[in-house]
mmCIF file of C-alpha atoms in Angstrom:
data_model
loop_
_atom_site.group_PDB
_atom_site.id
_atom_site.type_symbol
_atom_site.label_atom_id
_atom_site.label_comp_id
_atom_site.label_asym_id
_atom_site.label_seq_id
_atom_site.Cartn_x
_atom_site.Cartn_y
_atom_site.Cartn_z
ATOM 1 C CA UNK A 643 109.946 115.254 60.227
ATOM 2 C CA UNK A 644 111.755 115.697 63.398
ATOM 3 C CA UNK A 645 109.912 118.536 64.304
ATOM 4 C CA UNK A 646 106.474 116.636 63.743
ATOM 5 C CA UNK A 647 108.095 113.551 65.971
ATOM 6 C CA UNK A 648 108.619 116.083 68.662
ATOM 7 C CA UNK A 649 105.180 117.484 68.520
ATOM 8 C CA UNK A 650 103.628 114.095 68.502
ATOM 9 C CA UNK A 651 105.816 113.115 71.885
ATOM 10 C CA UNK A 652 104.696 116.344 73.507
ATOM 11 C CA UNK A 653 101.144 115.467 72.704
ATOM 12 C CA UNK A 654 101.672 111.921 74.347
ATOM 13 C CA UNK A 655 103.068 113.314 77.583
ATOM 14 C CA UNK A 656 99.548 113.496 78.891
ATOM 15 C CA UNK A 657 98.278 110.125 77.987
ATOM 16 C CA UNK A 658 101.580 108.644 79.353
ATOM 17 C CA UNK A 659 101.152 110.380 82.860
ATOM 18 C CA UNK A 660 97.470 109.089 82.779
ATOM 19 C CA UNK A 661 98.845 105.565 82.042
ATOM 20 C CA UNK A 662 101.419 105.829 84.995
ATOM 21 C CA UNK A 663 98.545 107.149 87.338
ATOM 22 C CA UNK A 664 96.591 104.030 86.280
ATOM 23 C CA UNK A 665 99.575 101.468 87.171
ATOM 24 C CA UNK A 666 100.199 103.163 90.390
ATOM 25 C CA UNK A 667 96.596 103.879 91.866
ATOM 26 C CA UNK A 668 94.459 101.320 90.007
ATOM 27 C CA UNK A 669 96.443 98.342 89.265
ATOM 28 C CA UNK A 670 93.234 96.185 88.199
ATOM 29 C CA UNK A 671 92.683 98.602 85.239
ATOM 30 C CA UNK A 672 96.093 98.524 83.598
ATOM 31 C CA UNK A 673 95.052 96.200 80.556
ATOM 32 C CA UNK A 674 92.322 98.846 79.789
ATOM 33 C CA UNK A 675 94.869 101.778 80.200
ATOM 34 C CA UNK A 676 97.318 100.153 77.878
ATOM 35 C CA UNK A 677 94.846 99.593 75.285
ATOM 36 C CA UNK A 678 93.752 103.141 75.380
ATOM 37 C CA UNK A 679 97.424 104.400 75.509
ATOM 38 C CA UNK A 680 98.406 102.079 72.165
ATOM 39 C CA UNK A 681 95.309 103.589 70.419
ATOM 40 C CA UNK A 682 96.588 106.989 71.089
ATOM 41 C CA UNK A 683 100.062 106.064 70.264
ATOM 42 C CA UNK A 684 98.761 104.742 66.928
ATOM 43 C CA UNK A 685 96.714 107.795 66.274
ATOM 44 C CA UNK A 686 99.801 110.128 66.881
ATOM 45 C CA UNK A 687 102.274 107.801 64.461
ATOM 46 C CA UNK A 688 99.458 108.081 61.587
ATOM 47 C CA UNK A 689 99.308 111.869 62.139
ATOM 48 C CA UNK A 690 103.237 111.994 61.869
ATOM 49 C CA UNK A 691 103.310 109.937 58.731
ATOM 50 C CA UNK A 692 100.625 111.599 57.050
ATOM 51 C CA UNK A 693 102.245 115.041 57.558
ATOM 52 C CA UNK A 694 105.536 113.709 56.174
ATOM 53 C CA UNK A 695 103.638 112.423 53.256
ATOM 54 C CA UNK A 696 102.070 115.767 52.723
ATOM 55 C CA UNK A 697 105.553 117.530 52.757
ATOM 56 C CA UNK A 698 106.958 114.922 50.346
ATOM 57 C CA UNK A 699 104.055 115.134 47.772
ATOM 58 C CA UNK A 700 102.698 118.631 47.827
ATOM 59 C CA UNK A 701 99.383 119.835 46.328
ATOM 60 C CA UNK A 702 99.426 119.999 42.403
ATOM 61 C CA UNK A 703 99.465 123.622 40.969
ATOM 62 C CA UNK A 704 98.359 124.499 37.469
ATOM 63 C CA UNK A 705 100.662 125.268 35.293
ATOM 64 C CA UNK A 706 98.225 127.533 33.398
ATOM 65 C CA UNK A 707 95.093 129.372 34.405
ATOM 66 C CA UNK A 708 92.285 127.343 32.917
ATOM 67 C CA UNK A 709 90.210 128.942 30.206
ATOM 68 C CA UNK A 710 86.739 129.819 30.913
ATOM 69 C CA UNK A 711 84.233 127.079 29.502
ATOM 70 C CA UNK A 712 82.178 128.112 26.279
ATOM 71 C CA UNK A 713 79.213 128.310 28.319
ATOM 72 C CA UNK A 714 80.887 130.955 30.580
ATOM 73 C CA UNK A 715 81.657 133.211 27.623
ATOM 74 C CA UNK A 716 79.384 136.307 27.502
ATOM 75 C CA UNK A 717 77.985 137.139 24.133
ATOM 76 C CA UNK A 718 78.613 140.704 22.646
ATOM 77 C CA UNK A 719 75.810 142.789 23.609
ATOM 78 C CA UNK A 720 74.653 143.421 20.261
ATOM 79 C CA UNK A 721 74.111 139.729 19.621
ATOM 80 C CA UNK A 722 72.264 139.348 22.833
ATOM 81 C CA UNK A 723 69.843 142.216 21.719
ATOM 82 C CA UNK A 724 69.275 140.494 18.378
ATOM 83 C CA UNK A 725 68.415 137.408 19.942
ATOM 84 C CA UNK A 726 65.846 139.025 22.416
ATOM 85 C CA UNK A 727 64.402 140.901 19.455
ATOM 86 C CA UNK A 728 64.100 137.533 17.562
ATOM 87 C CA UNK A 729 62.322 135.798 20.442
ATOM 88 C CA UNK A 730 60.144 138.480 21.036
ATOM 89 C CA UNK A 731 59.147 138.702 17.542
ATOM 90 C CA UNK A 732 58.356 135.106 17.381
ATOM 91 C CA UNK A 733 56.298 135.300 20.451
ATOM 92 C CA UNK A 734 54.134 138.533 19.426
ATOM 93 C CA UNK A 735 53.288 140.852 16.316
ATOM 94 C CA UNK A 736 53.986 144.026 18.042
ATOM 95 C CA UNK A 737 57.443 143.248 18.804
ATOM 96 C CA UNK A 738 58.027 141.865 15.374
ATOM 97 C CA UNK A 739 56.669 144.978 13.873
ATOM 98 C CA UNK A 740 58.465 147.624 16.036
ATOM 99 C CA UNK A 741 61.675 145.820 16.919
ATOM 100 C CA UNK A 742 62.630 143.078 14.308
ATOM 101 C CA UNK A 743 61.199 144.521 11.138
ATOM 102 C CA UNK A 744 63.200 147.881 11.563
ATOM 103 C CA UNK A 745 66.417 145.955 11.904
ATOM 104 C CA UNK A 746 65.679 143.559 9.250
ATOM 105 C CA UNK A 747 64.729 146.642 6.825
ATOM 106 C CA UNK A 748 68.013 148.299 7.516
ATOM 107 C CA UNK A 749 69.815 145.095 6.892
ATOM 108 C CA UNK A 750 68.017 144.378 3.485
ATOM 109 C CA UNK A 751 68.510 148.131 2.652
ATOM 110 C CA UNK A 752 72.322 147.665 3.222
ATOM 111 C CA UNK A 753 72.389 144.302 1.285
ATOM 112 C CA UNK A 754 70.664 145.472 -1.495
ATOM 113 C CA UNK A 755 72.625 149.099 -1.826
ATOM 114 C CA UNK A 756 75.899 147.396 -1.404
ATOM 115 C CA UNK A 757 75.571 143.818 -3.413
ATOM 116 C CA UNK A 758 72.904 144.834 -6.230
ATOM 117 C CA UNK A 759 73.179 148.658 -6.091
ATOM 118 C CA UNK A 760 69.462 148.561 -5.610
ATOM 119 C CA UNK A 761 67.697 151.007 -3.413
ATOM 120 C CA UNK A 762 64.908 149.450 -1.037
ATOM 121 C CA UNK A 763 62.921 152.603 -0.866
ATOM 122 C CA UNK A 764 63.223 153.750 -4.574
ATOM 123 C CA UNK A 765 63.305 150.551 -6.560
ATOM 124 C CA UNK A 766 60.629 148.356 -4.950
ATOM 125 C CA UNK A 767 59.871 146.500 -7.708
ATOM 126 C CA UNK A 768 63.309 145.131 -8.451
ATOM 127 C CA UNK A 769 64.041 144.765 -4.464
ATOM 128 C CA UNK A 770 60.668 142.613 -4.227
ATOM 129 C CA UNK A 771 62.045 140.448 -7.088
ATOM 130 C CA UNK A 772 65.499 140.080 -5.597
ATOM 131 C CA UNK A 773 64.243 139.385 -1.852
ATOM 132 C CA UNK A 774 61.094 137.225 -2.742
ATOM 133 C CA UNK A 775 57.673 137.535 -1.537
ATOM 134 C CA UNK A 776 58.282 136.400 2.277
ATOM 135 C CA UNK A 777 61.263 138.536 2.883
ATOM 136 C CA UNK A 778 59.620 141.448 0.873
ATOM 137 C CA UNK A 779 56.491 141.354 3.114
ATOM 138 C CA UNK A 780 58.711 141.982 6.387
ATOM 139 C CA UNK A 781 61.093 144.717 4.993
ATOM 140 C CA UNK A 782 58.921 146.809 2.586
ATOM 141 C CA UNK A 783 58.746 150.246 3.464
ATOM 142 C CA UNK A 784 54.649 150.543 3.217
ATOM 143 C CA UNK A 785 54.372 147.649 5.938
ATOM 144 C CA UNK A 786 51.211 148.175 7.949
ATOM 145 C CA UNK A 787 51.300 147.825 11.628
ATOM 146 C CA UNK A 788 49.444 144.795 13.066
ATOM 147 C CA UNK A 789 45.735 144.941 13.649
ATOM 148 C CA UNK A 790 46.177 142.915 16.796
ATOM 149 C CA UNK A 791 49.000 143.558 18.733
ATOM 150 C CA UNK A 792 48.945 140.637 21.127
ATOM 151 C CA UNK A 793 48.646 138.139 17.949
ATOM 152 C CA UNK A 794 51.414 135.545 17.420
ATOM 153 C CA UNK A 795 54.487 136.606 15.870
ATOM 154 C CA UNK A 796 56.265 135.372 12.959
ATOM 155 C CA UNK A 797 57.131 131.529 12.907
ATOM 156 C CA UNK A 798 60.603 130.359 13.228
ATOM 157 C CA UNK A 799 60.668 128.591 9.891
ATOM 158 C CA UNK A 800 59.316 131.537 8.172
ATOM 159 C CA UNK A 801 61.816 133.720 9.774
ATOM 160 C CA UNK A 802 64.527 131.166 8.752
ATOM 161 C CA UNK A 803 63.467 131.419 5.203
ATOM 162 C CA UNK A 804 63.470 135.276 5.362
ATOM 163 C CA UNK A 805 67.064 135.102 6.555
ATOM 164 C CA UNK A 806 68.270 132.621 3.928
ATOM 165 C CA UNK A 807 66.471 134.834 1.202
ATOM 166 C CA UNK A 808 68.573 138.081 2.578
ATOM 167 C CA UNK A 809 71.901 136.022 2.521
ATOM 168 C CA UNK A 810 71.143 134.975 -0.925
ATOM 169 C CA UNK A 811 71.026 138.490 -1.970
#
């Protein structure tokens, strides 16, 4: 604090000299000179007090590093890829047939094989009965390519029902 007071005193040397010059050379302007000097003196006092408060109460520091918000977390690349394929499959039949259907086919084959000991390629009748009509139409091995590649893909509700059917296996 003492260092700040001396710094403020040094800053007031020039205004004090100006006030003395006004007293000596322009005695009619003393009132204005005193008012300006008082204003500068108050500003110096406020600066000294603010610096003292800043030293007495330093900035807060975090005890721990903040965790990244949920929106900042990056999904795994495989999940992002599946989300993209799903969005494209809803938009167009080409992406449905060539991107999402192979993935659904592999998932259905794995589920049927591990949970029911049924081969999707060899036991098509049993697989069809287990999966249901909607899911079977997407994952059947002999599914034809779409005639119109620019046609609308699968509806989100229908895709949801297919996923539910595959989860029920």
